[in-house]
Short mmCIF file of C-alpha atoms in Angstrom, two decimals:
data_model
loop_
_atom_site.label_atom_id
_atom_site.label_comp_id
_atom_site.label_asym_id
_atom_site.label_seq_id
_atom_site.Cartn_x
_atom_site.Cartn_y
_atom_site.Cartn_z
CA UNK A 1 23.33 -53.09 -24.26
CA UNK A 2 22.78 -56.22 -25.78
CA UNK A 3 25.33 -57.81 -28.19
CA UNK A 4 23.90 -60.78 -30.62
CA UNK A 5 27.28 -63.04 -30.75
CA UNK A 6 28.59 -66.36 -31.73
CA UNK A 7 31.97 -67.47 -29.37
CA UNK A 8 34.02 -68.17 -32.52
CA UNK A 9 33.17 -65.04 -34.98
CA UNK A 10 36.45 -63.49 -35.12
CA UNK A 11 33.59 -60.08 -35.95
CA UNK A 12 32.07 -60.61 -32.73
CA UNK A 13 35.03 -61.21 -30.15
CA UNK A 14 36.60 -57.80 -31.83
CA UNK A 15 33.34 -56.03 -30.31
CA UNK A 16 33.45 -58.05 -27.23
CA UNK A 17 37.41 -56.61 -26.59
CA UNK A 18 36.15 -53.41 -27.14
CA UNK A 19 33.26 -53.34 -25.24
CA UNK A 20 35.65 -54.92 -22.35
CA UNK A 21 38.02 -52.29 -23.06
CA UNK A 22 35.46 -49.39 -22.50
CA UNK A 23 34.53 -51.26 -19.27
CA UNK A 24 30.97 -51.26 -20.27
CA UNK A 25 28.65 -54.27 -19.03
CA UNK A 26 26.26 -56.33 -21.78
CA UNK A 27 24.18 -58.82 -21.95
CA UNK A 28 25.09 -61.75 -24.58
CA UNK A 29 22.26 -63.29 -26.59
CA UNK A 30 23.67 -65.90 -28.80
CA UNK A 31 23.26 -66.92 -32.42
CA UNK A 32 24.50 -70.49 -33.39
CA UNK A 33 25.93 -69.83 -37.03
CA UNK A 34 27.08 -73.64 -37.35
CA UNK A 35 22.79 -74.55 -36.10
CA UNK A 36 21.92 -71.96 -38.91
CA UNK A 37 20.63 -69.43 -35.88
CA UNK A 38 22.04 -66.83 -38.20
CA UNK A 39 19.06 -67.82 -40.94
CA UNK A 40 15.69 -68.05 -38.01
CA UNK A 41 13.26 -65.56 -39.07
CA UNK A 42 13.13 -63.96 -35.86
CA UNK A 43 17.00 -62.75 -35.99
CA UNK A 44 16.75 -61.90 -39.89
CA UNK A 45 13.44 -60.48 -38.92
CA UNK A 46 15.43 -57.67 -36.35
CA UNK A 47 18.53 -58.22 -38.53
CA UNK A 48 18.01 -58.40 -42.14
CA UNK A 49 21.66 -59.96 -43.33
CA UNK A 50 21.48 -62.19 -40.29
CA UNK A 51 25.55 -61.56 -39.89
CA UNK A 52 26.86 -61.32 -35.88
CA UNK A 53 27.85 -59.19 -34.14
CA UNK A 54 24.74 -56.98 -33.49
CA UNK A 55 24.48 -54.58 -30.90
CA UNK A 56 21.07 -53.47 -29.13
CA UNK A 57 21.88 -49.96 -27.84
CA UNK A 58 18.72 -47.68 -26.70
CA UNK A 59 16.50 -49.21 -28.85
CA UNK A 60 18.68 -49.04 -31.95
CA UNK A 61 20.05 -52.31 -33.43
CA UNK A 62 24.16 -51.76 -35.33
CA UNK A 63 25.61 -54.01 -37.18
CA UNK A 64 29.09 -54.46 -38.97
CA UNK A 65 31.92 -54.82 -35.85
CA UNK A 66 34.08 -51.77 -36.90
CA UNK A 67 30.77 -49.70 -37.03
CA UNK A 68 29.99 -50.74 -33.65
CA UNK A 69 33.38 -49.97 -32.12
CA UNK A 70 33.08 -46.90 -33.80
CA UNK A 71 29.92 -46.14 -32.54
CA UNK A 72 31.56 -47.03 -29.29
CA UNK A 73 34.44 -45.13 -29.53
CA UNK A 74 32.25 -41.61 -30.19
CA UNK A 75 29.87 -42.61 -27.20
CA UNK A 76 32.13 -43.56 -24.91
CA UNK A 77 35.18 -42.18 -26.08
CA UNK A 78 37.35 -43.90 -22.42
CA UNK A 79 40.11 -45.21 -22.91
CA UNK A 80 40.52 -44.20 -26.52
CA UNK A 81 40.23 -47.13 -29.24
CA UNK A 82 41.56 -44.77 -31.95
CA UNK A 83 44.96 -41.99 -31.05
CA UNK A 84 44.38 -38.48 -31.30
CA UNK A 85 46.06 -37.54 -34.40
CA UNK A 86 44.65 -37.96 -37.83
CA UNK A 87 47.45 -39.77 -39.18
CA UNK A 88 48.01 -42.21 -36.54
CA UNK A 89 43.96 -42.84 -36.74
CA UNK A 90 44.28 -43.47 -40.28
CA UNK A 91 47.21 -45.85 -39.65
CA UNK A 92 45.61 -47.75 -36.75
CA UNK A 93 42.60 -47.57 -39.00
CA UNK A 94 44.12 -48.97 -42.05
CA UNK A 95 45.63 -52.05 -40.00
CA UNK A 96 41.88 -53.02 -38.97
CA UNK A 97 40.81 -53.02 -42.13
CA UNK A 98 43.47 -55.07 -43.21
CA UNK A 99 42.52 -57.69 -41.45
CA UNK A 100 38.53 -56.85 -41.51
CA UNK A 101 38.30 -56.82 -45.20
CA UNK A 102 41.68 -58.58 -47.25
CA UNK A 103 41.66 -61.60 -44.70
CA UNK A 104 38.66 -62.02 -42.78
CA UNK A 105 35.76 -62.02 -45.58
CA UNK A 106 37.07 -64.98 -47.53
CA UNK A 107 36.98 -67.08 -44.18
CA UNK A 108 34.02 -66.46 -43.40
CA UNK A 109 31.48 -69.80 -42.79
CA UNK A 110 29.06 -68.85 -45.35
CA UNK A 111 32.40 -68.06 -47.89
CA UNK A 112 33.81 -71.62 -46.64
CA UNK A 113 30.05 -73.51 -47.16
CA UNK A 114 30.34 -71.97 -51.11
CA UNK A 115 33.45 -73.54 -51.76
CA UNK A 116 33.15 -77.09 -50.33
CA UNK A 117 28.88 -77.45 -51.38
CA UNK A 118 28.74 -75.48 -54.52
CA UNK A 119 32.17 -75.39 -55.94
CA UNK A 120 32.85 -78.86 -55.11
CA UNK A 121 36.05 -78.03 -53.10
CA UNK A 122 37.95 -80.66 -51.07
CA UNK A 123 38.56 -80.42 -47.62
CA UNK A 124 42.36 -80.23 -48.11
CA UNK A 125 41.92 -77.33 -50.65
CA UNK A 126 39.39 -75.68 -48.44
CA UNK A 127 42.28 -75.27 -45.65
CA UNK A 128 44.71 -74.09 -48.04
CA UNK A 129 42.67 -71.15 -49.31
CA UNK A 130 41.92 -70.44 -45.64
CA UNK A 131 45.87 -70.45 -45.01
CA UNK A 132 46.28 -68.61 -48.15
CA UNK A 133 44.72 -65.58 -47.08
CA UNK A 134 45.63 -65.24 -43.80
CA UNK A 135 49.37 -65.99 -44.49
CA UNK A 136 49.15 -63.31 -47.22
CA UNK A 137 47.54 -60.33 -44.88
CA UNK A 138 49.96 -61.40 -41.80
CA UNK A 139 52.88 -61.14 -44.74
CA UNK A 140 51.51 -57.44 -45.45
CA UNK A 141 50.58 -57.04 -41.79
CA UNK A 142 54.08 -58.05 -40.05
CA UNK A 143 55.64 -55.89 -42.48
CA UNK A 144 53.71 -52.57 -41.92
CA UNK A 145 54.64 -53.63 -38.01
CA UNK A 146 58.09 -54.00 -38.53
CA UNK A 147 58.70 -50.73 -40.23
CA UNK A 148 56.94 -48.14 -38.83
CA UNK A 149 58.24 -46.69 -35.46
CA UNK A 150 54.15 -46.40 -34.32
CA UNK A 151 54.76 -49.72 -33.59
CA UNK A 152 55.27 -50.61 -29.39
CA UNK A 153 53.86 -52.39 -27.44
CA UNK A 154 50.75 -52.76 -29.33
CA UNK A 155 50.33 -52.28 -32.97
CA UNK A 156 50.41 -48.24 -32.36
CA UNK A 157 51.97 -46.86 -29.05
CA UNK A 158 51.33 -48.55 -26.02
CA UNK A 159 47.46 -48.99 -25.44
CA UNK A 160 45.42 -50.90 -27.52
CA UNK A 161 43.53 -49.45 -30.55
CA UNK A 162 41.01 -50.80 -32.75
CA UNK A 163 44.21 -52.88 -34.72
CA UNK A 164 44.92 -54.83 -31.78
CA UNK A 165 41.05 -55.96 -31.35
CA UNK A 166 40.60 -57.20 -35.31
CA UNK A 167 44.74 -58.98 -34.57
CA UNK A 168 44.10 -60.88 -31.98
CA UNK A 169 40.80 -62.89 -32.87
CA UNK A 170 42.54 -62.95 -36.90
CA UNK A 171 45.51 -64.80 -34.58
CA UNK A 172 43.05 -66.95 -32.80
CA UNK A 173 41.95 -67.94 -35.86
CA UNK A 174 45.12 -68.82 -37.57
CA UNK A 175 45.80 -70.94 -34.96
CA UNK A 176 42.68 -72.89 -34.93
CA UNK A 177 43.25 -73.24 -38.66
CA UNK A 178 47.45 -74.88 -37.94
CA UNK A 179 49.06 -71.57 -40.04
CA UNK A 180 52.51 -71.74 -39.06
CA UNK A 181 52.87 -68.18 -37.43
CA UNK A 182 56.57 -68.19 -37.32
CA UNK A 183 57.29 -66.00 -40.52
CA UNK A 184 55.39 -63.43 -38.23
CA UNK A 185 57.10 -62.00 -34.75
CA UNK A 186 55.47 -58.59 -34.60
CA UNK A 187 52.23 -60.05 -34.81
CA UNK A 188 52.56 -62.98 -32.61
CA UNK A 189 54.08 -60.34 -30.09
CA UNK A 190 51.24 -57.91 -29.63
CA UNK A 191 49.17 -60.79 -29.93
CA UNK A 192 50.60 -62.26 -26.85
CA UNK A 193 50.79 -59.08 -25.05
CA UNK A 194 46.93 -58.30 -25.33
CA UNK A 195 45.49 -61.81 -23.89
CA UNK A 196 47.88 -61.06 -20.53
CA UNK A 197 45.29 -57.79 -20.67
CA UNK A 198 41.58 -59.13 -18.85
CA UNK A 199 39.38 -56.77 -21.42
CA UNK A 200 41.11 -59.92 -23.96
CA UNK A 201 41.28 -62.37 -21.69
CA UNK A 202 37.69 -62.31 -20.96
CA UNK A 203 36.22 -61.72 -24.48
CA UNK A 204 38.13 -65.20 -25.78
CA UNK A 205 35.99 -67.54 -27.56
CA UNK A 206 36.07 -70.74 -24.69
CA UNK A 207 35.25 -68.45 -22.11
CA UNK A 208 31.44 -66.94 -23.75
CA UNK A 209 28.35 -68.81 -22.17
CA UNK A 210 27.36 -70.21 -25.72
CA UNK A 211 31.26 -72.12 -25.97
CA UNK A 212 29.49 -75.36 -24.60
CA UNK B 1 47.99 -35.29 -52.75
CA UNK B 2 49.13 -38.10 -55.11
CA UNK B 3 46.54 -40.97 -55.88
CA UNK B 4 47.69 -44.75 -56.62
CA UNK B 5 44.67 -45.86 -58.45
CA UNK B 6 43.51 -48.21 -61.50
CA UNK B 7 40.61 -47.16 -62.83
CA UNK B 8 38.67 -50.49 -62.60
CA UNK B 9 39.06 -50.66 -58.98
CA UNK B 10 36.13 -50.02 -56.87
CA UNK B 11 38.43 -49.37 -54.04
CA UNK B 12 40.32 -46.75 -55.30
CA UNK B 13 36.99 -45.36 -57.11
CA UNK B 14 35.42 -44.83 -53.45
CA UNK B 15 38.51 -42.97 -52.42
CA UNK B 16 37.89 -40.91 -55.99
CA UNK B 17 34.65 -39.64 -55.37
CA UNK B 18 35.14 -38.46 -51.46
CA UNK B 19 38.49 -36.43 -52.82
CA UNK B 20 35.87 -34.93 -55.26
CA UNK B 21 33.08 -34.39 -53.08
CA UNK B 22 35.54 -32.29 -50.96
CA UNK B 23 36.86 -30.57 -53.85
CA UNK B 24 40.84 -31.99 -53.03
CA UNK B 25 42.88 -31.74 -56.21
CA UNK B 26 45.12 -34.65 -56.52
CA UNK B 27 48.10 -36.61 -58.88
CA UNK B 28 46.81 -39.75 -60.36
CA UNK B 29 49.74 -42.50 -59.87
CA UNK B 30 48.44 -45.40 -62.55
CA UNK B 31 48.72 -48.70 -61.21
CA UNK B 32 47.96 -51.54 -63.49
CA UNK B 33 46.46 -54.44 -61.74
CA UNK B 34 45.76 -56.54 -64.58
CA UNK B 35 49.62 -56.11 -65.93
CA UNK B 36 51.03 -56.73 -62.58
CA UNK B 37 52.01 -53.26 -61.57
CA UNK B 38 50.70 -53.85 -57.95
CA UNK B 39 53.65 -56.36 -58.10
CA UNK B 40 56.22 -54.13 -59.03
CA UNK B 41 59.14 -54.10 -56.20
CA UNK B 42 59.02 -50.04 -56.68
CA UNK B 43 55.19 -49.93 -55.69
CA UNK B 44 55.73 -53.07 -52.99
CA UNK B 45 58.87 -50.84 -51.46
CA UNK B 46 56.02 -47.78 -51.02
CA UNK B 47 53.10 -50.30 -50.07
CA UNK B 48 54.17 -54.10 -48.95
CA UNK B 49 50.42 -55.09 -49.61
CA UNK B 50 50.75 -53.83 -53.66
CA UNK B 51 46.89 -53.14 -53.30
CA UNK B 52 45.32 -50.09 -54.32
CA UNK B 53 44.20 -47.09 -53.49
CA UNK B 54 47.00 -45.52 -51.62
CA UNK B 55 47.22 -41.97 -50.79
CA UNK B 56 50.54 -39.48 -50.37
CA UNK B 57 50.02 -37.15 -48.21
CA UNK B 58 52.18 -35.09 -46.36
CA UNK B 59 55.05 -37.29 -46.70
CA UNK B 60 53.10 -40.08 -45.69
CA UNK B 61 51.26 -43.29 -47.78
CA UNK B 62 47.89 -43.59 -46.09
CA UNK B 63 45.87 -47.48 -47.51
CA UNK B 64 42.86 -48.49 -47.16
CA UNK B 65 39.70 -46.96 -49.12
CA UNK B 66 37.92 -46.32 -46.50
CA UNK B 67 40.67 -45.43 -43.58
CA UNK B 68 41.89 -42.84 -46.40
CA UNK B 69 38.28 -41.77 -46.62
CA UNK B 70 37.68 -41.12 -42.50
CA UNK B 71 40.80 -39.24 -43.08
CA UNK B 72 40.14 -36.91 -44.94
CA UNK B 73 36.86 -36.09 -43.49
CA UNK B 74 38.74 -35.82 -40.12
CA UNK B 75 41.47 -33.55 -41.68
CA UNK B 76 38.99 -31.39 -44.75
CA UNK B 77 35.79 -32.06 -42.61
CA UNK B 78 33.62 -29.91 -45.30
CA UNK B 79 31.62 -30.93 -46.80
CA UNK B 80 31.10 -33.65 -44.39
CA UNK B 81 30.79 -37.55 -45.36
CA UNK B 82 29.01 -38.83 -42.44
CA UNK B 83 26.27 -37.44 -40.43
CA UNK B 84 26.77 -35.48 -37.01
CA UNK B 85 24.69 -38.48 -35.13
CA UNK B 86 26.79 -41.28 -33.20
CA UNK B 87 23.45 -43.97 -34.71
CA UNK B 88 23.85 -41.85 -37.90
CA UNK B 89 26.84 -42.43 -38.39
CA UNK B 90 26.72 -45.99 -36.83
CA UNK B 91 24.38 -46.59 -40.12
CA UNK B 92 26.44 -44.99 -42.69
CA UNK B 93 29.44 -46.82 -41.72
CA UNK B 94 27.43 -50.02 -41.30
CA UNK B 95 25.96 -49.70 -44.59
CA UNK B 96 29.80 -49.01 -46.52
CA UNK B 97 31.06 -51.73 -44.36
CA UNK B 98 28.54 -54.23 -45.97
CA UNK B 99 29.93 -53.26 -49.42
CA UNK B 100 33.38 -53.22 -48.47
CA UNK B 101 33.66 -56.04 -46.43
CA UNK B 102 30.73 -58.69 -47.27
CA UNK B 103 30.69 -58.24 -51.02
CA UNK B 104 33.78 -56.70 -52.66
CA UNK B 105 36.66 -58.88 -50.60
CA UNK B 106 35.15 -61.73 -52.59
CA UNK B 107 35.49 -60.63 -55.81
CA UNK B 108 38.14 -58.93 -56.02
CA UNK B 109 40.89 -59.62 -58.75
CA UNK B 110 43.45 -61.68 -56.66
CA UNK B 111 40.40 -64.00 -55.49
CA UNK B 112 39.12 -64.47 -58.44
CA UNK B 113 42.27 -65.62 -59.96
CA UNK B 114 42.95 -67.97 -57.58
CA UNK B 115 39.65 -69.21 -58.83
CA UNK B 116 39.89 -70.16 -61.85
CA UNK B 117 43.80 -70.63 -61.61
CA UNK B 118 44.78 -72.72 -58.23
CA UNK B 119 41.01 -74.09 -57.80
CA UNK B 120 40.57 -74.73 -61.61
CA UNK B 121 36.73 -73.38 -61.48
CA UNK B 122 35.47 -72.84 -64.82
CA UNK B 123 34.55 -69.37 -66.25
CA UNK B 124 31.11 -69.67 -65.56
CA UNK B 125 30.82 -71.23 -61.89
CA UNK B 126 33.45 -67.93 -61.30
CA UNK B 127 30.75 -65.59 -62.86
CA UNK B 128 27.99 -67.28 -60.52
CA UNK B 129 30.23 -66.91 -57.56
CA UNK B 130 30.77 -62.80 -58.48
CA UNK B 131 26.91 -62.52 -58.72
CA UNK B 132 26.14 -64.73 -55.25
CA UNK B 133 28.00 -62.37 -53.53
CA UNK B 134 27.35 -59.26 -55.07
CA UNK B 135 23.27 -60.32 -54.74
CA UNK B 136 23.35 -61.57 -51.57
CA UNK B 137 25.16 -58.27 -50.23
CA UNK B 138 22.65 -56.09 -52.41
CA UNK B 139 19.25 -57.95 -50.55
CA UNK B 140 20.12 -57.22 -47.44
CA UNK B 141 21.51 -53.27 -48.14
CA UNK B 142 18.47 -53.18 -50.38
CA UNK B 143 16.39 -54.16 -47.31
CA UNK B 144 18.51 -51.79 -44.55
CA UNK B 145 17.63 -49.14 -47.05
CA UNK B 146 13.73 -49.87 -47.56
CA UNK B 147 13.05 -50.06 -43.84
CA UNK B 148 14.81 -47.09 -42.40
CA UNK B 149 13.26 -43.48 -42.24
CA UNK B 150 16.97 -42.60 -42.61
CA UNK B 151 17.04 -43.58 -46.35
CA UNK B 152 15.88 -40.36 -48.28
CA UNK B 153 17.36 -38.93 -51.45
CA UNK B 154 21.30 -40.59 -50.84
CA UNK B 155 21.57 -43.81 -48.50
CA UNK B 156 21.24 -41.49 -45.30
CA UNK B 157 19.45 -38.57 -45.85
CA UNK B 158 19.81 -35.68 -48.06
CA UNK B 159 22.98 -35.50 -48.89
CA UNK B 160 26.15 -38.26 -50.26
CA UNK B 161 27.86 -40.04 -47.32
CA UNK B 162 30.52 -42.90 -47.12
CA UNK B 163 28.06 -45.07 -47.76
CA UNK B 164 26.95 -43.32 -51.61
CA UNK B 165 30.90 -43.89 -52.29
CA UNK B 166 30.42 -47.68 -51.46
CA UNK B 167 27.50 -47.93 -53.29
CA UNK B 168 27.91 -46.69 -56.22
CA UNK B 169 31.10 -48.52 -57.34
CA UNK B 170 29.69 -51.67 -56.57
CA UNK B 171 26.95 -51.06 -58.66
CA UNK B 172 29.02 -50.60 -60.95
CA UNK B 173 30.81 -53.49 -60.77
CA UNK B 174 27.74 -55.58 -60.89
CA UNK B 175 26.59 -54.10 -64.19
CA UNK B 176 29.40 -54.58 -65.57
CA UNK B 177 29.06 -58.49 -64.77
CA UNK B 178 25.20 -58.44 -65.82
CA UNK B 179 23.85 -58.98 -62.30
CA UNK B 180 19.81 -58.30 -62.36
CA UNK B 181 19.62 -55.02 -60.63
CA UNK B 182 15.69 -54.93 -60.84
CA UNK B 183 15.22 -56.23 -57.47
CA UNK B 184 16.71 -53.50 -55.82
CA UNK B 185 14.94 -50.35 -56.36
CA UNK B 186 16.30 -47.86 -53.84
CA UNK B 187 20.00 -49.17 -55.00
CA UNK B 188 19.21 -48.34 -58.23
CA UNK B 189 17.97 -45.07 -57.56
CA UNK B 190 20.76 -43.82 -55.02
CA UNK B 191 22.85 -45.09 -57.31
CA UNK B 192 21.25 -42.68 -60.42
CA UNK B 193 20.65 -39.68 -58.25
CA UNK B 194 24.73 -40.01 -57.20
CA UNK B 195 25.75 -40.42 -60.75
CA UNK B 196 24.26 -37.06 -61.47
CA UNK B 197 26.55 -35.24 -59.46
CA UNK B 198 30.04 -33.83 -60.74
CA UNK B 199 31.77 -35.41 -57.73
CA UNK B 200 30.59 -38.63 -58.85
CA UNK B 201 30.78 -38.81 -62.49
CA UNK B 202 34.40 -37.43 -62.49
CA UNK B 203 35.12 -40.27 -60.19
CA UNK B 204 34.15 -42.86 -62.55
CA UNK B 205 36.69 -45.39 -64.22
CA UNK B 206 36.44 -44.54 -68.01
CA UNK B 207 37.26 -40.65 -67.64
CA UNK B 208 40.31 -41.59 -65.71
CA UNK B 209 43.86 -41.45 -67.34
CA UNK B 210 44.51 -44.85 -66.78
CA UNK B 211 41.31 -46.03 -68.77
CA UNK B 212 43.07 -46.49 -72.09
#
């Protein structure tokens, strides 16, 4: 397998968990979003919205990270990414998408260039919407955490799921971005508890071969 | 079942259609975005995130469109949403994942208000933004959709999958904000063919209760 990645998308490092997780070997072929890598003919060419991750499986190319660990999770279904019962799945599920669609999308680069070339946006607003929408999901987030008794040691029982691998980049991310993560002990937590875990460890941004 | 929904949301429409396609009866549980009702500390108590759709079932409040959708299809599996094929349904999930995550998080309600209110943009740089994303999104699904054999009389083969329920709403959406559709000719089409179908035109937001 092949996995088109960029160190810092928070997209990418959830595949790169996963793929950790699942113990199953890849080689990296990067794509420099900041150099525009994301907008060279030949990537658009094999990937037409020029988004990472991508993953080259047996001639096939997938696209959109919770496709992918999907894909992964019905190909390789060991160690489970997803728990057994529908319910929990939907839960576990649910929290992923959280994070992969009310927080992630509007901090996107391409959602960040809009605001400060064509809206006009200064840099000090810029931050604040990015802090807005994290701080908002985490609120939702931390909450769902703290009252449901799925919650352990990871976000549901005690092996990670697909949850943990969208928290923990979202967390990276909040950090890199100064959100004050107090308000947020669940989270911070789990978060904590995956990068002792080397499938985590190893998938960080600083430690991919395009971090420079 | 019981359904929180508001008619106008393309969320809760998705969720609308795959209870149809599987023939689920369900309660309709209005809740008014645009008057605040996904503020309401009774809704909050049930869902801390105040989005919609939600879905009761079984004593328990499942969110997220399309975590409530890979629920049901894991708990009514007939007929079925996604394909029987890992890379099958690799693609449908990829292609629903574009809608819900690269186009619809950015226009949603609560980022459009903080648009026009926190950022001050005017009316018409907020209408711009809605199209960008919604025509950016739509070129590269239009293009997934032109190159793949896959692509036949729904958006993977021969029958409606996770991805029609995506689609469809989002068209939708963009209609209603006068996006030029004429550049995407299989869109269009899928689109058409699904709004033939009971399932879908049931589903959509002026025959439901809350349409006023």
């Amino acid at each position: 397998m092949r996995l088109y990645d960029y160190h810092r998308s928070s997209a990418a490092y959830r595949v790169r968990i996963a793929l950790n997780l699942k113990g199953l070997p890849y080689e990296h072929a990067g794509v420099n979003l900041l150099e525009g890598g994301d907008r060279e003919p030949a990537y658009r060419a094999l990937n037409p919205q020029g988004l990472v991750p991508a993953l080259a499986d047996d001639g096939r190319l997938l696209t959109q990270s919770l496709a992918i660990c999907e894909y992964l999770e019905e190909t390789h279904p060991r160690p489970p990414l997803l728990p057994a019962d529908p319910v929990g799945r939907a839960r576990v599920r649910a929290l992923a998408l959280l994070v992969a669609c009310d927080i992630h999308p509007l901090n996107n680069l391409r959602v960040l260039g809009y605001l400060t070339g064509r809206l006009g946006v200064a840099e000090e607003a810029k931050l604040e919407w990015y802090r807005h929408w994290i701080l908002e999901g985490f609120a939702a987030l931390e909450r769902l955490l703290e009252e449901s008794p799925d919650t352990a040691t990871f976000c549901h029982g005690d092996r990670p799921t697909l949850a943990d691998l969208c928290l923990v980049p979202q967390v990276y991310n909040a950090r890199r971005f100064d959100c004050d993560l107090k308000p947020f002990p669940n989270i911070t937590r789990i978060d904590a508890t995956c990068r002792t875990l080397p499938a985590f460890h190893a998938a960080r941004p600083e430690a991919q071969p395009d971090a420079g």
